[in-house]
XYZ file of C-alpha atoms in Angstrom:
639
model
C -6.476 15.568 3.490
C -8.887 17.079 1.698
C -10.935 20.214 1.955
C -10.378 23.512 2.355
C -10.698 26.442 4.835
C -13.896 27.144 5.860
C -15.101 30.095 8.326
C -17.945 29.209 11.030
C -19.890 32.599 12.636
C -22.411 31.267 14.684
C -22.612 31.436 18.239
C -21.324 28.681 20.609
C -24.425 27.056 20.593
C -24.743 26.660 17.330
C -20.909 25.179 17.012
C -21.870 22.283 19.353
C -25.033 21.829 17.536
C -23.009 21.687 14.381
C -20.375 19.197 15.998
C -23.434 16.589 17.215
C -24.785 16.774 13.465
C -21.954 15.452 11.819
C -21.239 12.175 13.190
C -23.715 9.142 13.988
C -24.597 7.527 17.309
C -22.148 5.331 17.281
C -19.489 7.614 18.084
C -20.813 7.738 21.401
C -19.380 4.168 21.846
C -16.121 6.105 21.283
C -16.389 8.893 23.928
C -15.054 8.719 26.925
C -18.714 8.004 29.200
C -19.580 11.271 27.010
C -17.990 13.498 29.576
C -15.011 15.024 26.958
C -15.869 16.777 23.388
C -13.446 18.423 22.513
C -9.444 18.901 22.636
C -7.955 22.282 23.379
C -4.390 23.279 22.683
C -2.269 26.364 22.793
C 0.942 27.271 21.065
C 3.527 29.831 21.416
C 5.045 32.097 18.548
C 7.541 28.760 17.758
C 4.488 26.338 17.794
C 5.050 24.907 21.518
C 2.293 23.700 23.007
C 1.491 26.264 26.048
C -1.524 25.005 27.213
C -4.281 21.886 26.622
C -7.456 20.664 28.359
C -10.735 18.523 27.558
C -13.130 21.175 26.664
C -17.073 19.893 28.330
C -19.855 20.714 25.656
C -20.404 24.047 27.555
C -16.473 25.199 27.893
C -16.340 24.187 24.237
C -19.583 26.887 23.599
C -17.941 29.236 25.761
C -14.513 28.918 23.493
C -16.580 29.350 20.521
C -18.234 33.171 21.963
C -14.360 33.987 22.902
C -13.581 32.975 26.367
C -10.627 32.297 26.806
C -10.171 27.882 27.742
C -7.147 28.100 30.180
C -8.371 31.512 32.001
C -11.853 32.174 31.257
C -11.314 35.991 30.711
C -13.057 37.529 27.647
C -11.035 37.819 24.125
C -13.481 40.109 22.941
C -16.946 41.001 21.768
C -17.897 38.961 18.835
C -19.885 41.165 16.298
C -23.994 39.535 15.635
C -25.120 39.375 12.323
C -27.911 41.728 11.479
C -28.187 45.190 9.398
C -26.906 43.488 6.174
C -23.452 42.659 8.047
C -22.223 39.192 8.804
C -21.588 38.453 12.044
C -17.366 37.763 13.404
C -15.923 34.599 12.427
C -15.254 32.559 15.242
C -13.301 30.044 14.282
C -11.723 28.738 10.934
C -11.734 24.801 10.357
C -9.921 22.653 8.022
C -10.894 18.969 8.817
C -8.075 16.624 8.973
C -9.646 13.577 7.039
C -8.425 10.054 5.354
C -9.493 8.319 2.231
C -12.515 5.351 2.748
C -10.399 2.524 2.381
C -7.939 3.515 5.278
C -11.377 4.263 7.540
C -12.302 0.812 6.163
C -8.916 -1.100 7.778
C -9.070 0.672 10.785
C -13.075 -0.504 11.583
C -11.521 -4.098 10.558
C -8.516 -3.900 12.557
C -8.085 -2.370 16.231
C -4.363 -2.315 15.695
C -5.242 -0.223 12.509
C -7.827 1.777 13.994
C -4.612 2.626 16.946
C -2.263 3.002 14.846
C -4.297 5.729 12.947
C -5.287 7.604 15.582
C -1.947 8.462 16.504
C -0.869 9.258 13.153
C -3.877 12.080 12.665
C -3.057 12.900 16.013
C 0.299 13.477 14.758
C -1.073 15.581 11.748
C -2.875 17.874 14.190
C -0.126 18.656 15.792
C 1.958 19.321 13.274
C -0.579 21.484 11.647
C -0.935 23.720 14.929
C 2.615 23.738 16.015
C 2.846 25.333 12.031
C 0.128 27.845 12.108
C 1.760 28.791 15.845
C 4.729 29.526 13.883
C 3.280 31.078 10.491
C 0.273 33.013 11.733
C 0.132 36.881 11.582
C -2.664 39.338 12.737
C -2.636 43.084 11.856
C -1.856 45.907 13.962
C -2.096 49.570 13.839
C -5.166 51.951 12.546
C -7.073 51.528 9.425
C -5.347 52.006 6.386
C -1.577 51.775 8.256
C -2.208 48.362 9.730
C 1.273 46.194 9.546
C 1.304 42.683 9.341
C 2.792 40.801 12.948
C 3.388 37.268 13.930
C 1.040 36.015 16.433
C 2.044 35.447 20.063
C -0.489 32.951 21.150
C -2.894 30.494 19.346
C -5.704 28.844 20.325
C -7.098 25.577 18.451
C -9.647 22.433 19.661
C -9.993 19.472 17.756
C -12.969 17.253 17.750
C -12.633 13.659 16.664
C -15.448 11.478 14.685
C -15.287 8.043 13.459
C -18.351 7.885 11.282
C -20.452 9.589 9.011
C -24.138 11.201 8.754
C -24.792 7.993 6.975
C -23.285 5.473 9.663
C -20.597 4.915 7.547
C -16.866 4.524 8.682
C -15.317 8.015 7.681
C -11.951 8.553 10.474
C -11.870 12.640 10.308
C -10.817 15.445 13.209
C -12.690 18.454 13.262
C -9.704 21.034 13.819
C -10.948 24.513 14.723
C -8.296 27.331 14.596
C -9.694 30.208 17.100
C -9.958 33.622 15.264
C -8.484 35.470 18.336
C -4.550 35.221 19.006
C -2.495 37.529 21.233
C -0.239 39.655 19.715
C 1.454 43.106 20.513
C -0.007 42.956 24.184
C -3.849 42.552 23.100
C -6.120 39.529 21.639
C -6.836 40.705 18.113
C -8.174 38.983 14.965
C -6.463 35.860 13.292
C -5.459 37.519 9.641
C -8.028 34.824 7.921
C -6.799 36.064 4.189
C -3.453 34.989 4.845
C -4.507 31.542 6.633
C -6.660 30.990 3.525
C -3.382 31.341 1.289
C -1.820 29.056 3.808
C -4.457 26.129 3.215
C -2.456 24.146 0.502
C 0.716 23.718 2.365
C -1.498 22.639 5.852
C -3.190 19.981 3.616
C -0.035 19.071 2.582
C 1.482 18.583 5.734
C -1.140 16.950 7.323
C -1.411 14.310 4.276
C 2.485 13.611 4.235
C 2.444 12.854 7.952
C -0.217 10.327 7.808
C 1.157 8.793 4.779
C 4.642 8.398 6.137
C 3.422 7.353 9.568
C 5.812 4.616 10.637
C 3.656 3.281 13.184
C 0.727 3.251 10.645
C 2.475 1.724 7.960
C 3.281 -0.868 10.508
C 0.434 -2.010 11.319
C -1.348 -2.120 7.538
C 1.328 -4.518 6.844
C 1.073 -6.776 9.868
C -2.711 -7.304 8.546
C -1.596 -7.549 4.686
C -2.447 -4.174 3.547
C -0.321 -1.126 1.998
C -0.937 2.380 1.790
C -0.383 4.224 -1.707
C 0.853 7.343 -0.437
C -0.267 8.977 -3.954
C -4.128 7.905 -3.909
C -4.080 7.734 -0.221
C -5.892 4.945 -0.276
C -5.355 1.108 1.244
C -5.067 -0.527 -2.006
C -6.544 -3.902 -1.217
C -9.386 -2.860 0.292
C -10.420 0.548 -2.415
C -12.490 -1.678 -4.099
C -15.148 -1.876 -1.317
C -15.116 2.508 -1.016
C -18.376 2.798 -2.669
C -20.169 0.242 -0.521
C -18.755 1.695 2.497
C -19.446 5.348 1.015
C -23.442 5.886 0.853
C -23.269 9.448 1.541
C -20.286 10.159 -1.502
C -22.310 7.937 -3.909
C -25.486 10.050 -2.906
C -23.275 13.525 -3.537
C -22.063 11.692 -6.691
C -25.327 11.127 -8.072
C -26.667 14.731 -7.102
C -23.145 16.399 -8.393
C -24.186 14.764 -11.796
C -27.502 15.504 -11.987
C -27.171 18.904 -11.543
C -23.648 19.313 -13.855
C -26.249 18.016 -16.492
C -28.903 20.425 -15.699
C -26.252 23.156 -15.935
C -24.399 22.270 -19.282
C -28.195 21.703 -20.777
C -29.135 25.273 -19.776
C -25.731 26.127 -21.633
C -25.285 24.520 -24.948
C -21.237 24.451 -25.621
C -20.085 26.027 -22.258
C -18.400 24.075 -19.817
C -18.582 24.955 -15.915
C -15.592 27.207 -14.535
C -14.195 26.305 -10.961
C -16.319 28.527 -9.059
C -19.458 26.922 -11.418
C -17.871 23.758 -9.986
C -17.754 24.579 -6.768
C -21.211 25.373 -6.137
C -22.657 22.870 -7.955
C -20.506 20.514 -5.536
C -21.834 22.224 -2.753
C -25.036 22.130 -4.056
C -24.850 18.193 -4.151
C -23.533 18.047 -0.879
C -26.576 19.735 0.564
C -29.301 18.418 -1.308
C -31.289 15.616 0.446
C -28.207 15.600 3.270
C -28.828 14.157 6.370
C -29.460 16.288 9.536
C -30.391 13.219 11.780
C -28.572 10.700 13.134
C -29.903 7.740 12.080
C -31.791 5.103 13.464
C -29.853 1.911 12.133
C -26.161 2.797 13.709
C -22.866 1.662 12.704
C -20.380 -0.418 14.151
C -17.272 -2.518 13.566
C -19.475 -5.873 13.280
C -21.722 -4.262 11.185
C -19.532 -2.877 8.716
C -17.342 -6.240 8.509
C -20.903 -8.110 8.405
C -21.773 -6.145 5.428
C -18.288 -6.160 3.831
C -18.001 -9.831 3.800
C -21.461 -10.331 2.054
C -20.095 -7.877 -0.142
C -17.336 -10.401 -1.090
C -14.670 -9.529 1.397
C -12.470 -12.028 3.030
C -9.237 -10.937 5.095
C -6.653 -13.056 2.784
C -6.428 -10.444 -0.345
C -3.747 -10.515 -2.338
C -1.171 -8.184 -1.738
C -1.349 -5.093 -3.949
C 1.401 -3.967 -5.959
C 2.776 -0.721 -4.937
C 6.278 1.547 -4.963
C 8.736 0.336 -2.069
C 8.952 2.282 1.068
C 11.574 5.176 0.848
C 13.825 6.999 3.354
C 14.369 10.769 3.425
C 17.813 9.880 2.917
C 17.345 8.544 -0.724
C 15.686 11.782 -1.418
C 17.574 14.613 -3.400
C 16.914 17.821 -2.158
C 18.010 19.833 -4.632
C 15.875 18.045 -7.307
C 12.635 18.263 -5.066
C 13.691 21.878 -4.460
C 13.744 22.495 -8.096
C 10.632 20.118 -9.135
C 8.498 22.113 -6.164
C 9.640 25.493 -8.049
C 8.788 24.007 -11.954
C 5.038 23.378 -10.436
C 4.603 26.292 -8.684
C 5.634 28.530 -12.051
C 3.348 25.729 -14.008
C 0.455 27.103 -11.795
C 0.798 31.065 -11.106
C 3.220 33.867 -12.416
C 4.170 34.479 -8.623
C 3.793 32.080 -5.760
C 4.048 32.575 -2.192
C 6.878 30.872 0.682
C 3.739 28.561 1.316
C 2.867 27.648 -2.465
C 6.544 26.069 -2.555
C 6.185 24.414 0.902
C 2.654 22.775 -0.265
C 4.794 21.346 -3.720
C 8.019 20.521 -1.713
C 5.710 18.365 0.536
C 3.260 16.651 -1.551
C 6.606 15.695 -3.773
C 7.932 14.102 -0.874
C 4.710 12.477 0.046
C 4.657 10.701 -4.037
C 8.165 9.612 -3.498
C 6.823 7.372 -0.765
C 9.060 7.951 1.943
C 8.811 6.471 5.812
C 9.909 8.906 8.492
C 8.337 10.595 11.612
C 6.534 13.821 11.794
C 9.739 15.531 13.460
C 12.049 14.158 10.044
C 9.834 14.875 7.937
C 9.286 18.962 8.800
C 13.034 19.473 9.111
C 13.254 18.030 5.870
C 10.236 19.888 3.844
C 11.519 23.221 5.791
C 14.745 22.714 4.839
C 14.299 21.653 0.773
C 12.074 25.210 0.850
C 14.391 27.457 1.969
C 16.154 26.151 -0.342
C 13.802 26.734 -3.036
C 12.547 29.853 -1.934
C 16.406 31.029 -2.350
C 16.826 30.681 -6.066
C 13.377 33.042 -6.664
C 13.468 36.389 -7.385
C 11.131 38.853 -5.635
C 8.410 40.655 -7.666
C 8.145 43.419 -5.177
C 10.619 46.950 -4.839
C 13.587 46.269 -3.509
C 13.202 47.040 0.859
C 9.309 46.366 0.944
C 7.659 43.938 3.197
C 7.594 40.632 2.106
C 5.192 38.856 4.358
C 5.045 34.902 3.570
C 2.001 34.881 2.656
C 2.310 37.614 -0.491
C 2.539 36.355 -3.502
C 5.694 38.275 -5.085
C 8.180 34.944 -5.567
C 8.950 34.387 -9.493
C 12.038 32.894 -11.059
C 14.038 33.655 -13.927
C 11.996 31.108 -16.126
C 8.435 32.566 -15.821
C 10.065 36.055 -16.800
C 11.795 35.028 -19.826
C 8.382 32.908 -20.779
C 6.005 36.126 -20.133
C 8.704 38.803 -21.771
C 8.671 36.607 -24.965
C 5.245 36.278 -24.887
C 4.389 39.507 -24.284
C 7.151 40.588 -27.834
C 5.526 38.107 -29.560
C 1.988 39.847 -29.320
C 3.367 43.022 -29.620
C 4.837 42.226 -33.077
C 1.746 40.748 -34.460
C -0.044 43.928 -33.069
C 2.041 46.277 -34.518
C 3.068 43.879 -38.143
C 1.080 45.656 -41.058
C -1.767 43.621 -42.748
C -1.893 42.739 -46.345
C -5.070 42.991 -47.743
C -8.560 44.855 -47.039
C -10.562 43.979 -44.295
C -13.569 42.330 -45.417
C -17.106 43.395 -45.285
C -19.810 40.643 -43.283
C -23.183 41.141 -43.848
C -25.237 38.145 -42.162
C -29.158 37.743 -41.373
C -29.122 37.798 -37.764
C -25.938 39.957 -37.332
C -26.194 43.128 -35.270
C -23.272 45.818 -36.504
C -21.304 44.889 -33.693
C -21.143 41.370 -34.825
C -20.915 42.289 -38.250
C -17.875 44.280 -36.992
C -16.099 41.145 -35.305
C -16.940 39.013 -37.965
C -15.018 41.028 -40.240
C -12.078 41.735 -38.000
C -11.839 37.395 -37.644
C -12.214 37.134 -41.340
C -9.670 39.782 -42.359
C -5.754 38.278 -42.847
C -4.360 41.000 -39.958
C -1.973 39.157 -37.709
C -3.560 39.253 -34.494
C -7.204 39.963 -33.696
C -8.896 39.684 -30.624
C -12.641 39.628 -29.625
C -14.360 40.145 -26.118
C -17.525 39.001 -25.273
C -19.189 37.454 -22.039
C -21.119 34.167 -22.438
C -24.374 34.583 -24.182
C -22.797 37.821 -26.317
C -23.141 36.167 -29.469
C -19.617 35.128 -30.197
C -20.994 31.522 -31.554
C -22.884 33.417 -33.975
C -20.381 35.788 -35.070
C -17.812 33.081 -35.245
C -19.905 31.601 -37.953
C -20.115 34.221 -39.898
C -16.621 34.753 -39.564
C -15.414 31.465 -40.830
C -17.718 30.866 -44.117
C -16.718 34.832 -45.072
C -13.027 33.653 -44.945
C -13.874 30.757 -46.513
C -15.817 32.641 -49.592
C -13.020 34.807 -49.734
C -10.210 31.681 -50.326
C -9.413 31.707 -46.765
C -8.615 28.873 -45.005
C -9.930 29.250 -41.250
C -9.092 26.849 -38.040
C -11.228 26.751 -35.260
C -9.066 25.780 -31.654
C -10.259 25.645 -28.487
C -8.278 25.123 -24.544
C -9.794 21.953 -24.298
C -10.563 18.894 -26.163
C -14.473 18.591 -25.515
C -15.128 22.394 -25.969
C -13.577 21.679 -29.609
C -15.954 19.237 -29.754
C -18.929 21.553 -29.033
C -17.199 23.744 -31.614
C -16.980 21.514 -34.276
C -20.924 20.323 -34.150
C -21.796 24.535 -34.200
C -19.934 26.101 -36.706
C -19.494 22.920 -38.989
C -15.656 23.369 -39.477
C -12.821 21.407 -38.265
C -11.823 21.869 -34.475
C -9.250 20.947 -32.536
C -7.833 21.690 -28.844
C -4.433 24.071 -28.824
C -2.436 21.203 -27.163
C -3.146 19.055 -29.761
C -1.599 21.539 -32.441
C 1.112 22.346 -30.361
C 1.864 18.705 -29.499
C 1.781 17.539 -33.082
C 4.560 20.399 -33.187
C 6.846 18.508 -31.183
C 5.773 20.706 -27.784
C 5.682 17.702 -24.944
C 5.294 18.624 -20.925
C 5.729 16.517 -18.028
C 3.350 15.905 -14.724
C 5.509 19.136 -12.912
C 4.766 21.739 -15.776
C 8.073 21.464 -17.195
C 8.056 22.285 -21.434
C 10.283 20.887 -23.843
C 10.423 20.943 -27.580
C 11.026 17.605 -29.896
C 13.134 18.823 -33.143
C 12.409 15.722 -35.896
C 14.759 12.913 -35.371
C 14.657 12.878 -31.528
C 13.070 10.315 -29.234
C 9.785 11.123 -28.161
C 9.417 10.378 -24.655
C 5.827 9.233 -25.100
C 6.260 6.952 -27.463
C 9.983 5.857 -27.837
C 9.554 6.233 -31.700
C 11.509 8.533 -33.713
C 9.871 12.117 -33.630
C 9.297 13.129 -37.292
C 7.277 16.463 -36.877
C 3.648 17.363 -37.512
C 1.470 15.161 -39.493
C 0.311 16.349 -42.770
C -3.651 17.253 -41.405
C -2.071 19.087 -38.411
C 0.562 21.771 -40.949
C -0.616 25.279 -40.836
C -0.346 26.729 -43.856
C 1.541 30.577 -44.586
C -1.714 33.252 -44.426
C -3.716 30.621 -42.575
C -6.733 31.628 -39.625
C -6.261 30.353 -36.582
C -9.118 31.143 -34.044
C -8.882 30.372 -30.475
C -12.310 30.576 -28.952
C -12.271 30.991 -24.852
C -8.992 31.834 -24.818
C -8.410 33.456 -21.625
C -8.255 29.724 -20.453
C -5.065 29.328 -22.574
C -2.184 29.565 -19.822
C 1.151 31.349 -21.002
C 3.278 28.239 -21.897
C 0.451 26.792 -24.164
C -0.074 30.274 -25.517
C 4.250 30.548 -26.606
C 4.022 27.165 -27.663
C 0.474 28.186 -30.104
C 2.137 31.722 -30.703
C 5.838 29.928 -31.729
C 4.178 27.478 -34.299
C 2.113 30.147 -35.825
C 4.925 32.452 -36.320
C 7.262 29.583 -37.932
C 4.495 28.946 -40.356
C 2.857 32.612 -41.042
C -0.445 31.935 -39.856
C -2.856 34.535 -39.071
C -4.181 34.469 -34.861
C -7.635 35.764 -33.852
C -7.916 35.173 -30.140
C -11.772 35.086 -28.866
C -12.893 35.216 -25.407
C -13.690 36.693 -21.465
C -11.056 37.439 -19.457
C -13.884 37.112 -16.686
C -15.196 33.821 -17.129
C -13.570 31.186 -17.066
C -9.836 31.012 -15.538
C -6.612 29.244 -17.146
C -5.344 25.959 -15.812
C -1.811 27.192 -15.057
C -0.463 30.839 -15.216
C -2.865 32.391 -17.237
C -4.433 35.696 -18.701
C -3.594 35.537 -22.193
C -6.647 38.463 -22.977
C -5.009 40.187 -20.860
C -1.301 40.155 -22.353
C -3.091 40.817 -25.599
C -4.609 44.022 -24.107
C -1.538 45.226 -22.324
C 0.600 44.327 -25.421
C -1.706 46.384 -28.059
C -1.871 49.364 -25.219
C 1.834 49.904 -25.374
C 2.183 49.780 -29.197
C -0.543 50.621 -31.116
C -4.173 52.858 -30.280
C -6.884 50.565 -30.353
C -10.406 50.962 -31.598
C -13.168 52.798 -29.461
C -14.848 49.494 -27.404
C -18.210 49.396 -28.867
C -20.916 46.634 -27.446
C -20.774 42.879 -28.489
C -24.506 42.687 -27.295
C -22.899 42.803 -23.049
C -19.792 42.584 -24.402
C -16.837 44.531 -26.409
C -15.051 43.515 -29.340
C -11.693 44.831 -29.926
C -9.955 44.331 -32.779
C -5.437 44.817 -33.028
C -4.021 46.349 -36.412
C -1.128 48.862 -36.838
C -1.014 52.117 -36.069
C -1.118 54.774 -39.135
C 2.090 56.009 -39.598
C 0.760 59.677 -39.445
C -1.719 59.042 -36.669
C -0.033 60.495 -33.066
């Protein structure tokens, strides 16, 4: 599945003309004489179904402004946009999609195209019997509100076959109603906490599809297999883009306007939320709002497929056997789901370690049915969940949606980060701090420049993109340099060193490289280890024999790191371990608002909070719209 959580607040109306939009005509050869649109269930507080009906276009519009399916009495007053207000949210959807290739097999292959249906059926219901189960609204007045399990949920799903574009594209349109009974009144669906929520429903939804017995089945009576990793039918992948007009249109917009962006900003590379709307961007631009004329079907797609080159004797792909839950250790995946979610935040939630405990079990390739296959993700998180610590006081609410699970690892990581800044903040400089004066250099600059090019331990430099750091960085470097200096430039990534490199004309690299020619290696869950010379590296087999001679740091060395509130905190030990073995020198440039680490992250931050506790910083003074701070000891006779 893929996708996330998104919010509709029209009216009724509008939901049905949304629904008709995003299909072509020849779903109608799928409807049932076009009498049923939509599918509505109800669940209890343990996810059991209460209630279900075929919803008519207008029930479905009538579901949408709040009436209740089963007993048509009013769940409320939805609020109208207007006076700079949004109007209610009526219902949240997630879309419970699969890959091309997998719509592909079931256009070619009725058993397929079965087999699948019940398997996202399957999904669905899995999916709402969880949110039954997991869902909270709030009650109580403003500002005392407490956080309750719902009573009674209300969801529809609406199933499509094809695309705008006529295209084969298998997705259900599930609809989670914003108003649930709870505490003897329909209130509002808590929407924050469902959007926390959204990995582990992806998750769930994907791993029931992919270990679909029935499904699996039938892709192997017709010669085809399912890579429960990609998702995708691996004989047939190779016709996605043919079968895929609308994606290769969104491709081709998505890199037309990533270009326009990076050439309106030389050197800066596009954050997630950048990403984001540039994707949605794509997605809109030129995007169908008509069904079209020339309408899909079965014989057309295999028509076109088979001029394409298809023929139904592939060869059988290659792919990891079929597993049973049985073969699966729980205690490993309990402790592999924990290493990613502590590779990705400082504190997770019970549904961040559901969401890893699942799509673990979905990689290992396992066969089982929907019911096996909850009892066994539930069960390997509880599990988990019970070898975190808690973040919050000891007696307050812990809600499962809150973030406040840790483990003992993530502490230990941030504490020794967090003394390892302090002692470079608070370690006394040798030397004078030099003086910068540059053509083109305001005094704020001049001031940063000097700070960078000085030998004090730790430095560190704030400035929003377009403040001038570039410039200042310059400066920096050929004032070390003058001064017998020697001054490396790092970066988070690889092609921002790049960037780097061509603009200040000195020798870049990316932190992970350093780090890694230090012996630091990671695996795909997050997990860090540390080669000493003379053991196996697991990359290459060979011998490990430490760090090349052009990688050494030498004692009283400068090593920048430009954006480096993308480092996250096990790169930044790694960087801040190597530097301390060989007495380099660390001046840490960056925003802590622009663009967000990988994994846990916030290294600016640390710095700040480590130089607040220990030493008295310098007024902030203006880096054009930014501030530059820079860390050196406190005067022994200062207060």
């Amino acid at each position: 599945m893929k996708g996330g959580v998104i919010l509709f607040r029209g009216t009724g109306a509008d939901a049905l003309r949304y629904l008709e939009s995003d299909r072509a005509r020849a779903d109608e050869y799928y409807l049932e004489a076009g009498t049923a649109l939509a599918e509505f269930t109800s669940v209890d507080a343990e996810g059991r179904v209460i209630g279900e009906v075929a919803l008519s276009a207008d029930e479905y519009r009538q579901w949408v402004d709040w009436v209740n399916a089963l007993t048509g009495e009013s769940m409320g007053k939805p609020r109208l946009p207007g006076d700079g207000r949004r109007g209610s949210p009526r219902f949240a959807e997630m879309v419970v999609n699969v890959s091309k290739s997998l719509s592909v097999a079931a256009a070619l292959h009725p058993e397929v195209s079965e087999a699948l249906d019940a398997a996202q059926r399957d999904a669905v219901a899995g999916i709402r019997s969880w949110l039954g189960q997991h869902s909270v609204t709030r009650v109580g007045p403003r500002g005392a509100q407490e956080v309750v399990p719902v009573e009674q949920l209300e969801t529809v799903a609406v199933s499509h076959k094809t695309s705008r574009a006529g295209d084969p594209h298998r997705h259900i349109h599930f609809q989670i109603g914003t108003r649930v009974w709870a505490a003897g009144a329909w209130r509002g669906l808590d929407t924050a906490a469902l959007f926390r929520q959204q990995g582990a429903i992806r998750a769930l939804g994907t791993a029931v599809i992919a270990a679909h017995p029935q499904l699996a089945a039938m892709l192997d009576t017709h010669g085809l297999t399912l890579d429960p990793v990609a998702g995708e039918v691996a004989e047939l992948e190779p016709w996605n883009a043919l079968m895929s007009k609308r994606g290769a249109q969104v491709a081709r917009n998505l890199a037309k306007f990533t270009a326009e962006w990076e050439a309106a900003r030389p050197g800066e590379e596009p954050g997630p939320v950048v990403r984001a709307r540039l994707h949605a961007k794509a997605w809109d631009h030129e995007r169908p709002n008509k069904k079209p004329s020339q309408l899909g079907s079965e014989a057309g797609w295999r028509r076109e497929l088979q001029d394409a080159g298809y023929t139904p004797d592939l060869p059988r792909a290659t792919v990891q056997p079929a597993r049973t839950l049985d073969e699966l250790a729980v205690q490993q995946i309990a402790s592999r789901a924990l290493d990613r979610a502590a590779a990705a935040a400082s504190a997770w939630t019970v549904h961040d370690v559901q969401e890893q405990v699942t799509r673990i079990v979905t990689e290992a390739g396992v066969r089982a049915t929907p019911d096996e296959l909850r009892e066994f993700i539930g069960i390997t998180t509880r599990l988990a969940t019970g070898d975190c610590l808690s973040i919050l006081p000891p007696g307050a609410p812990t809600p499962e949606h809150v973030a406040h699970l840790t483990t003992l690892h993530v502490v230990t990581v941030e504490t020794e980060l967090r003394d390892r800044l302090v002692a470079r903040a608070t370690a006394r400089a040798s030397g004078t701090t030099p003086s910068v004066r540059e053509p083109g250099l305001d005094a704020d600059q001049a001031r940063a420049a000097a700070a960078v090019s000085s030998s004090r331990p730790l430095v560190v430099v704030e400035g929003a993109a377009g403040a001038g750091k570039t410039t200042m960085l310059g400066a920096a470097t050929r004032t070390a340099e003058r001064d017998g200096r020697s001054v490396r430039v790092m970066t988070p990534t690889k092609k921002a060193a790049e960037v780097a490199a061509v603009e200040l004309g000195v020798p870049t690299d990316s932190v992970a490289a350093l780090v890694h020619a230090y012996g630091f290696r990671w695996n795909t869950d997050g997990v860090w280890t540390r080669l000493a010379p003379g053991d196996a590296d697991p990359e290459t087999g060979a011998a490990y024999r430490g760090p090349a001679k052009e990688n050494r740091l030498a004692h009283g060395e400068r090593i920048v790191v430009d954006e480096a509130g993308m480092l996250d905190q096990d790169t930044a030990l790694a960087l801040l371990t190597v530097t301390d073995e060989a007495g380099a020198t660390l001046a840490l440039v960056g925003d802590r608002a622009q663009l967000p680490a990988v994994g846990r992250g916030g290294r600016v931050r640390h710095r700040r909070r480590a130089r607040a506790a220990s030493v008295r910083p310098d007024e902030p003074a203006p880096l054009h719209r930014s501030r530059v701070r820079a860390a050196h000891p406190r005067p022994p006779n200062r207060p």
